[in-house]
XYZ file of C-alpha atoms in Angstrom:
308
model
C 0.000 0.000 0.000
C 1.233 3.502 -0.801
C 1.312 5.498 2.433
C 2.188 8.775 4.062
C 3.402 8.525 7.657
C 3.104 11.397 10.141
C 4.803 11.120 13.531
C 7.613 12.471 15.671
C 8.810 10.600 18.826
C 10.029 7.062 19.483
C 6.449 5.802 19.894
C 5.847 6.699 16.240
C 9.238 5.512 14.999
C 8.511 1.961 16.127
C 5.295 1.968 14.093
C 7.066 3.360 11.017
C 9.718 0.669 11.301
C 7.039 -2.045 11.416
C 5.193 -0.590 8.432
C 8.379 -0.511 6.352
C 9.223 -4.081 7.402
C 5.732 -5.199 6.325
C 6.535 -4.125 2.771
C 4.396 -1.010 2.427
C 5.587 1.871 0.261
C 6.028 4.881 2.518
C 6.232 7.662 -0.058
C 6.482 10.589 2.346
C 7.128 11.140 6.051
C 5.825 14.158 7.943
C 7.486 15.033 11.238
C 7.963 18.026 13.508
C 10.713 20.547 12.685
C 14.109 19.910 14.302
C 14.188 21.306 17.850
C 16.989 22.753 19.965
C 17.674 20.414 22.875
C 20.293 19.576 25.486
C 22.697 21.842 27.318
C 24.222 23.067 24.073
C 20.758 23.667 22.556
C 21.854 22.005 19.318
C 19.190 21.162 16.757
C 17.993 17.590 17.219
C 16.202 15.478 14.642
C 13.148 13.471 15.701
C 13.379 9.664 15.960
C 10.952 9.427 13.025
C 13.111 11.669 10.853
C 16.265 9.711 11.673
C 14.558 6.454 10.699
C 13.057 7.890 7.504
C 16.335 9.415 6.323
C 18.100 6.128 6.997
C 15.473 4.326 4.897
C 15.777 6.834 2.037
C 12.256 8.225 2.475
C 11.467 11.867 1.680
C 10.865 13.901 4.846
C 8.706 17.019 5.107
C 8.828 19.153 8.294
C 6.248 21.931 7.993
C 5.340 24.011 11.071
C 1.671 23.704 10.025
C -0.448 21.640 7.634
C -2.723 24.593 6.880
C -0.305 25.917 4.242
C -1.656 25.465 0.692
C 1.726 24.423 -0.737
C 2.161 21.755 1.950
C -1.328 20.406 1.290
C -0.600 20.256 -2.426
C 2.589 18.261 -1.788
C 0.598 15.779 0.311
C -2.062 15.569 -2.392
C 0.449 14.822 -5.167
C 1.682 11.721 -3.324
C -1.621 9.989 -4.034
C -1.387 7.941 -0.857
C -4.013 5.296 -0.137
C -3.807 6.070 3.595
C -1.967 8.322 6.018
C -0.827 6.752 9.278
C -0.532 9.214 12.179
C 1.199 8.528 15.499
C 2.066 11.217 18.061
C 2.642 13.723 15.266
C 1.907 16.894 17.213
C 0.192 18.934 14.489
C -3.520 19.307 13.751
C -4.648 17.748 10.474
C -7.064 20.059 8.615
C -10.171 18.510 7.108
C -8.701 18.918 3.621
C -5.790 16.655 4.609
C -8.042 14.160 6.403
C -10.053 13.750 3.198
C -7.133 13.223 0.804
C -6.219 9.516 1.143
C -8.596 6.857 -0.167
C -8.761 5.162 3.250
C -8.421 8.413 5.169
C -6.031 9.119 8.032
C -5.505 6.392 10.633
C -4.212 7.211 14.109
C -2.371 5.057 16.650
C -3.450 6.184 20.119
C -2.069 4.907 23.431
C -5.265 4.519 25.452
C -8.617 2.746 25.470
C -10.724 5.430 23.845
C -12.768 7.378 24.740
C -10.772 7.414 27.990
C -7.715 9.675 27.817
C -8.137 11.454 24.531
C -5.346 13.963 24.065
C -1.608 14.430 24.363
C -0.547 12.480 27.481
C -2.638 9.301 27.845
C 0.213 7.228 29.297
C 0.988 9.612 32.156
C -2.661 10.359 32.931
C -3.556 6.674 33.158
C -0.813 6.086 35.743
C -1.694 9.228 37.690
C -5.336 8.184 37.864
C -4.438 4.734 39.187
C -5.978 2.945 36.192
C -5.570 -0.819 36.280
C -5.439 -1.145 32.507
C -4.928 0.829 29.327
C -4.303 -0.169 25.724
C -3.969 0.943 22.130
C -6.676 2.020 19.708
C -6.241 2.255 15.951
C -8.680 4.995 15.044
C -10.132 6.479 11.863
C -9.400 10.169 12.308
C -12.054 12.872 12.127
C -12.019 16.592 12.874
C -12.411 16.045 16.638
C -9.745 15.372 19.247
C -9.173 11.596 19.167
C -12.930 11.169 18.699
C -13.021 9.099 15.523
C -14.364 5.540 15.250
C -12.080 2.691 16.319
C -10.873 0.095 13.821
C -8.974 -2.170 16.216
C -7.960 -2.102 19.879
C -6.056 -4.167 22.418
C -6.062 -3.975 26.234
C -2.953 -3.986 28.399
C -2.702 -4.225 32.215
C -0.817 -1.519 34.099
C 1.604 -3.095 36.574
C 1.827 -1.692 40.098
C 5.422 -0.560 39.475
C 4.801 0.694 35.931
C 6.541 3.905 34.897
C 5.573 6.109 31.976
C 8.754 4.916 30.255
C 8.021 1.189 30.621
C 4.343 1.574 29.732
C 5.194 3.740 26.724
C 7.488 1.022 25.368
C 4.850 -1.695 25.807
C 2.170 0.405 24.109
C 4.515 1.340 21.273
C 5.143 -2.330 20.497
C 1.421 -3.097 20.564
C 0.644 -0.093 18.358
C 3.263 -1.113 15.797
C 1.775 -4.589 15.574
C -1.838 -3.423 15.394
C -1.272 -0.822 12.655
C 0.310 -3.445 10.406
C -2.707 -5.680 11.059
C -5.145 -2.879 10.199
C -3.340 -1.916 6.984
C -3.510 -5.533 5.816
C -7.293 -5.636 6.436
C -8.449 -2.322 4.929
C -11.188 -1.447 4.275
C -12.519 -2.219 7.758
C -15.719 -1.354 9.574
C -14.975 1.104 12.396
C -16.923 1.237 15.656
C -18.029 4.693 16.870
C -16.691 5.671 20.273
C -19.216 5.960 23.096
C -19.365 9.391 24.688
C -19.782 7.861 28.143
C -16.445 7.666 29.903
C -14.688 10.218 27.696
C -11.814 12.031 29.398
C -9.015 14.354 28.330
C -5.295 13.683 28.864
C -3.794 17.158 29.067
C -0.139 17.641 28.147
C 2.199 17.254 31.121
C 3.899 20.447 32.278
C 7.206 20.691 34.159
C 5.518 22.223 37.197
C 3.453 19.055 37.727
C 6.612 17.195 38.677
C 7.100 19.229 41.879
C 5.832 17.033 44.703
C 3.382 18.286 47.318
C 4.158 16.259 50.447
C 0.733 17.009 51.898
C -0.758 14.500 49.440
C -1.221 10.812 50.382
C 1.772 8.577 49.712
C 0.048 6.449 47.013
C -0.656 9.603 44.983
C 2.954 10.727 45.254
C 4.225 7.269 44.284
C 1.985 7.438 41.209
C 3.458 10.836 40.333
C 6.991 9.497 40.548
C 6.081 6.682 38.163
C 3.999 8.835 35.807
C 6.696 11.501 35.469
C 9.517 9.048 34.745
C 11.156 10.057 32.428
C 9.478 13.452 31.857
C 9.479 15.865 33.586
C 10.742 13.847 36.545
C 9.268 14.119 40.027
C 11.236 16.646 42.050
C 11.533 18.146 45.506
C 13.795 20.445 47.493
C 15.538 18.780 50.442
C 17.198 21.298 52.777
C 17.487 23.662 49.802
C 18.950 21.014 47.451
C 16.856 20.114 44.388
C 16.430 16.371 43.848
C 14.777 14.284 41.144
C 13.020 11.156 42.440
C 12.948 8.294 39.927
C 11.732 5.288 41.896
C 9.601 5.259 45.016
C 6.839 3.320 46.754
C 4.205 4.085 49.356
C 4.967 2.615 52.805
C 3.682 2.936 56.351
C 5.009 5.896 58.290
C 3.963 9.053 60.058
C 5.455 12.493 60.502
C 5.177 16.077 59.393
C 4.702 16.213 55.571
C 8.133 16.418 53.932
C 10.038 15.149 56.996
C 12.753 12.552 56.394
C 11.975 9.618 58.682
C 14.692 7.168 57.620
C 17.745 7.366 55.353
C 19.557 4.066 54.861
C 20.473 1.516 52.193
C 16.810 0.472 51.871
C 15.643 3.963 50.964
C 15.020 7.525 52.017
C 11.600 7.480 53.703
C 9.734 10.797 53.626
C 6.488 11.501 55.499
C 3.443 12.447 53.418
C -0.036 13.740 54.194
C -0.959 10.084 54.694
C 1.694 7.395 55.023
C 5.226 7.807 53.714
C 7.207 7.494 50.494
C 10.300 5.279 50.308
C 12.619 6.639 47.594
C 15.060 4.107 46.133
C 16.457 5.943 43.079
C 17.214 9.651 42.954
C 19.403 12.326 41.430
C 20.980 15.605 42.512
C 20.848 18.596 40.178
C 23.565 18.128 37.555
C 24.308 14.597 38.774
C 23.487 11.093 37.598
C 20.550 8.883 38.494
C 21.727 6.740 41.423
C 20.413 3.971 43.611
C 19.806 5.159 47.159
C 22.879 3.231 48.331
C 25.108 5.017 45.800
C 23.464 8.373 46.509
C 24.025 8.203 50.261
C 27.738 7.457 49.788
C 28.292 10.989 48.471
C 25.371 12.871 50.008
C 24.425 12.909 53.674
C 20.693 12.818 54.388
C 19.709 12.991 58.047
C 16.423 11.888 59.624
C 14.597 15.012 60.667
C 15.727 17.018 57.636
C 12.895 18.392 55.520
C 11.636 18.561 51.989
C 9.919 21.823 51.112
C 6.132 21.546 50.993
C 5.011 22.641 47.527
C 1.723 24.285 46.588
C 1.610 22.411 43.262
């Protein structure tokens, strides 16, 4: 099948790789413009662009798809379908209508729950026991189109956004190849009951409020690993917390109760949080044992209580 692929991050790159391996002709790849990143703020190509260039596929990086010249370039491809995965740009109706089989989206949730930009993080934050992938026929709404194929996936109690992302990406890559082989398919309209919106995650959300119950804070640590990272200020020193679990404990919110090889235990609004992997500003991610070798943390010291 002659296709256009639109996507940007690693989640999308895995799907593109599977589509190429399945023998489809990807005539054009759309991806976000190169972005400045890292300490040197050098321009960085997206994972999708790197894969496409390596495969010899033409890459187009418009800042918008509303431009008439961009739309004409898409039209001239004559694609039978456009596959979209975490692209990051809105597709105008004119673009949605161009391919014979329309535009088909890979979405990392069980629609209509968690429509929007951050379904993986929001599912973990909400304490959902399962999520999944939907292959959806796109319409003008926000992830509201009918579903062609879906698959459920349990969320483990220690699941991070990183680990869940990777599982969903593999499922999405497999399902999109299945759908492309079966087109045309009958799509099932989404029910409106149970619809929810997964807002984009902001950096400020990672700042922990120790007045919250420990299970909520543990969920935040997992949901914000790797981005933006859960953080706190301990005696004026900013720390990133990468692995933690809710445990029994009582004290003033933000108070360090224990600091030993088993973890740094910090009192919460209810219960306590045992941190087992953390990082100082400018340092590396370390196990608690490694961290305490170079950094002294005393019981009774305090994490600042945030108003986040």
